[in-house]
Amino acid sequence: MKVVVGSRESKLALIQTQMVIDAIRAWDPEIQVELLTRKTTGDKILDRPLEKIGGKGLFVKELDQALLSGEADLTVHSSKDLPMELDPRLPLVAFSPREDPRDVLVLPRGASRLDPGLPIGCSSPRRRAQLGLLFPGQPVAPVRGNVLTRLEKLDRGEFSALVLAAAGLKRLGLERRISRYFSPEEMLPAAGQGILAVQARQGLDPWFLQGFHSKDSQDCLLAERAFVRALGGGCSAPVGAFATVEGETLTLRGMGTDGQGRPRYGQIQGPRGQGEALGQALARSLRNGEGRDRL
């Protein structure tokens, strides 16, 4: 049996895809696994904000085409980079155990504090909205490119700091670059942050992913994505969501903004099997003005 796994070409994407490949081989060494790489439109267009060129779908378009054409059997994604609306012919079939979900601050090499004259590099509306509370008056400017490209720009002196996902830096072996971890109470993560998602063609039996799949991650991600979807969020909206499970109870925290763009937060608990309904209910409460300014 042969399985072809599709990936973006960045170093982080390849490391993450290799995690899936290794899990398949560990489950059944007889399976022949091949890697297929694609440079996506989102990787090619780096001079404009993501929300101006089509959103997160630009990071999956070419990989979706590889699945639909039969060139690939699976594709691997950072869950936080997936668009909220997926092609029903290409379901998500497995989810990794969650890596550290937090956002982090990265300073230039040798720096010990923010330079007030330089912006924090950050393209995420969710992060920008929360940075305004954490560092009032500090300028923030968009930055595009993969993690390594962003770090090069930081160390060249273009920014006073970057805000990145802890998970990506850890998977790249760059944990030492982290200057500060933001707790979820300080900066609520993006939906799916830290979770890898495997996508496949409808009808494919993913039995060989049993050693990779995490039910906890699946339940949390479904709740988080349901919240963002119900709130009308996407790459251009400042929306965050973070769920945890303990036993049969799921706790979901969500963030939207009020009419002035200020973050508003809410929390809900319920049975883990009802995560999507919980996400929708939390979104309704925030739309109805029931949020608060802190978690």
XYZ file of C-alpha atoms in Angstrom:
295
model
C 0.000 0.000 0.000
C 1.228 3.502 -0.845
C 0.128 6.774 0.788
C 1.117 10.154 -0.699
C 1.182 12.997 1.829
C 1.029 16.611 0.601
C 2.699 19.555 2.311
C 3.609 23.192 1.853
C 7.312 23.756 1.174
C 8.299 25.770 4.259
C 10.654 24.197 6.785
C 7.965 24.201 9.480
C 5.383 22.621 7.171
C 7.825 19.867 6.227
C 8.664 19.158 9.878
C 4.970 18.927 10.701
C 4.249 16.686 7.728
C 7.128 14.427 8.719
C 5.418 13.946 12.093
C 2.427 12.461 10.251
C 4.622 10.341 7.980
C 6.512 8.973 10.984
C 3.246 8.116 12.732
C 1.979 6.197 9.681
C 5.224 4.237 9.390
C 5.195 3.466 13.118
C 1.616 2.162 12.873
C 2.369 -0.065 9.869
C 5.948 -0.270 8.552
C 4.654 -2.039 5.441
C 2.965 1.130 4.171
C 5.008 3.011 1.557
C 4.732 6.748 2.336
C 5.742 9.430 -0.169
C 5.989 13.201 0.271
C 4.499 15.658 -2.250
C 5.254 19.377 -1.840
C 3.469 22.400 -3.261
C 4.185 26.136 -3.018
C 0.813 27.710 -2.270
C -0.449 31.074 -3.460
C -0.282 32.344 0.123
C 3.422 31.494 0.215
C 4.090 33.309 -3.048
C 2.339 36.641 -2.355
C 4.171 38.244 0.564
C 3.822 41.963 -0.125
C 0.168 42.347 0.911
C -1.853 41.536 4.035
C -3.520 38.129 3.907
C -7.024 39.553 4.268
C -6.417 41.688 1.141
C -5.556 38.764 -1.148
C -8.117 36.098 -0.315
C -7.537 34.873 3.229
C -6.358 31.568 4.612
C -7.746 29.601 1.688
C -4.671 30.680 -0.284
C -2.556 28.385 1.911
C -4.574 25.280 1.038
C -5.776 25.818 -2.555
C -2.936 23.978 -4.322
C -2.956 21.173 -1.750
C -6.726 20.786 -2.122
C -6.229 20.444 -5.867
C -3.621 17.733 -5.288
C -6.123 15.789 -3.177
C -8.973 16.168 -5.651
C -6.793 15.141 -8.606
C -5.525 12.061 -6.798
C -1.910 13.271 -6.691
C -2.064 13.205 -2.875
C -4.014 11.008 -0.472
C -3.524 13.221 2.586
C -2.441 16.791 3.284
C -1.156 18.232 6.554
C -2.011 21.679 7.902
C -1.617 23.824 10.974
C -5.238 23.913 12.117
C -5.102 27.648 12.802
C -4.270 28.255 9.122
C -7.296 26.411 7.760
C -10.178 28.478 6.340
C -13.430 28.206 8.274
C -15.309 26.779 5.299
C -13.830 23.568 3.907
C -14.638 21.664 0.720
C -17.060 18.897 1.844
C -15.232 16.524 -0.485
C -12.092 16.987 1.640
C -12.889 16.228 5.294
C -10.478 16.532 8.202
C -9.722 12.970 9.315
C -7.125 13.199 12.107
C -5.733 15.688 14.624
C -2.438 15.699 16.501
C -2.059 16.005 20.259
C -1.891 19.717 20.982
C 1.508 21.381 21.233
C 1.850 24.503 23.404
C -1.087 26.706 22.264
C 0.281 30.011 23.549
C 1.471 33.063 21.636
C 4.947 34.353 22.438
C 7.028 37.511 22.149
C 10.353 37.226 20.307
C 12.917 40.038 20.654
C 15.849 40.675 18.281
C 19.051 38.844 19.102
C 20.784 40.628 21.977
C 17.766 42.782 22.930
C 16.224 42.690 26.403
C 13.272 45.027 25.921
C 10.994 46.526 23.294
C 12.292 49.470 21.274
C 9.488 52.088 21.463
C 10.570 53.507 18.120
C 10.063 50.275 16.198
C 6.814 48.371 15.653
C 5.957 44.916 16.867
C 5.677 42.704 13.792
C 2.268 41.101 13.737
C -0.192 40.507 10.897
C -2.969 38.831 12.906
C -5.976 41.059 13.724
C -6.569 38.870 16.799
C -3.066 39.478 18.112
C -3.124 43.179 17.202
C -6.336 43.749 19.161
C -4.859 42.146 22.271
C -1.438 43.791 21.909
C -3.158 47.129 22.301
C -4.077 46.107 25.854
C -0.692 44.597 26.694
C 1.527 47.335 25.241
C -0.479 50.578 24.998
C 1.121 53.043 22.623
C 3.572 50.550 21.089
C 3.283 50.620 17.282
C 2.323 47.406 15.485
C 3.008 46.685 11.808
C 2.198 43.722 9.547
C 4.857 41.162 8.709
C 4.521 38.321 6.179
C 6.598 35.272 5.347
C 7.344 32.002 7.057
C 8.740 31.898 10.594
C 12.387 31.928 9.519
C 11.829 34.832 7.129
C 10.128 36.822 9.877
C 12.995 36.166 12.277
C 15.476 37.405 9.653
C 13.503 40.659 9.323
C 13.437 41.009 13.106
C 17.182 40.523 13.478
C 17.850 43.010 10.642
C 16.283 45.700 12.814
C 12.934 46.119 11.062
C 10.878 45.378 14.202
C 11.158 45.723 17.961
C 9.689 42.232 18.395
C 7.515 39.585 16.759
C 4.473 37.776 18.101
C 4.495 34.137 16.986
C 2.985 30.807 17.982
C 4.998 28.865 20.544
C 4.150 25.608 18.762
C 5.879 26.570 15.529
C 9.037 27.771 17.244
C 9.228 24.604 19.334
C 8.780 22.346 16.314
C 11.555 24.277 14.548
C 13.870 23.858 17.531
C 13.846 27.632 18.142
C 12.358 27.672 21.631
C 15.431 29.580 22.842
C 14.280 32.622 20.835
C 11.194 33.035 23.006
C 11.427 36.097 25.272
C 7.982 35.898 26.849
C 5.032 33.519 26.850
C 1.578 35.104 26.847
C -0.929 33.211 28.957
C -4.337 32.556 27.352
C -5.711 35.170 29.763
C -3.296 37.762 28.316
C -3.650 36.749 24.664
C -6.301 34.231 23.694
C -4.917 31.904 20.993
C -6.283 31.336 17.513
C -8.713 28.482 16.987
C -6.685 25.327 16.480
C -3.352 26.804 17.528
C -0.901 24.003 18.295
C -2.980 21.285 16.578
C -2.063 19.676 13.257
C -4.948 18.590 11.030
C -4.841 15.902 8.354
C -7.175 16.301 5.388
C -8.181 13.573 2.922
C -10.553 12.839 0.072
C -14.046 11.829 1.102
C -14.312 8.062 1.413
C -10.685 7.403 2.318
C -10.329 5.155 5.379
C -7.672 6.751 7.643
C -7.098 3.587 9.709
C -3.322 4.069 9.513
C -3.617 7.393 11.416
C -4.897 5.807 14.632
C -1.517 6.237 16.311
C -1.478 9.944 15.398
C -5.041 10.988 16.151
C -6.061 12.752 19.401
C -9.747 12.750 20.381
C -9.094 15.593 22.842
C -7.709 17.764 20.033
C -10.635 16.879 17.777
C -13.246 17.861 20.365
C -11.453 21.103 21.229
C -10.920 22.078 17.603
C -14.537 21.442 16.607
C -15.718 23.718 19.429
C -13.186 26.438 18.606
C -13.956 26.451 14.891
C -17.710 26.439 15.541
C -17.300 29.553 17.698
C -15.247 31.409 15.093
C -17.584 30.386 12.285
C -20.697 31.454 14.220
C -19.107 34.791 15.063
C -18.336 35.371 11.394
C -14.600 35.309 11.991
C -11.796 34.552 9.588
C -8.347 35.858 8.765
C -9.595 39.470 8.682
C -11.531 39.389 11.960
C -10.031 39.692 15.459
C -11.436 36.426 16.829
C -9.789 33.902 19.154
C -10.911 30.615 20.698
C -9.321 28.118 23.055
C -10.902 24.964 24.464
C -9.717 22.442 27.039
C -11.197 19.111 28.123
C -11.174 17.508 31.551
C -12.928 14.181 31.738
C -16.230 14.623 29.896
C -16.335 18.421 30.353
C -15.212 20.902 27.727
C -14.402 24.509 28.628
C -14.350 27.000 25.767
C -13.079 30.562 25.960
C -13.708 32.927 23.079
C -12.831 36.451 21.992
C -14.539 38.882 19.662
C -14.588 42.672 19.578
C -17.128 45.385 20.303
C -18.154 48.197 17.957
C -14.958 50.104 18.746
C -12.687 47.137 18.060
C -11.987 46.434 21.729
C -11.617 42.766 22.735
C -14.576 41.136 24.456
C -14.296 37.718 26.078
C -16.606 34.949 27.183
C -16.510 31.403 28.527
C -18.810 28.386 28.474
C -18.699 24.820 29.776
C -20.571 21.676 28.819
C -20.342 18.057 27.619
C -17.357 17.515 25.335
C -19.553 15.777 22.784
C -21.517 19.011 22.294
C -18.543 21.216 21.430
C -20.006 22.668 18.249
C -23.229 23.648 20.019
C -21.189 25.198 22.836
C -19.188 27.217 20.319
C -22.349 28.507 18.688
C -23.878 29.391 22.071
C -20.785 31.316 23.161
C -20.766 33.246 19.892
C -24.423 34.190 20.427
C -23.675 35.500 23.905
C -20.872 37.731 22.605
C -23.041 38.998 19.749
C -25.682 39.859 22.353
C -23.208 42.018 24.253
C -22.667 39.630 27.140
C -18.860 39.570 26.895
C -16.415 41.120 29.344
C -13.169 43.000 28.807
C -10.985 40.335 30.475
C -11.091 36.564 30.821
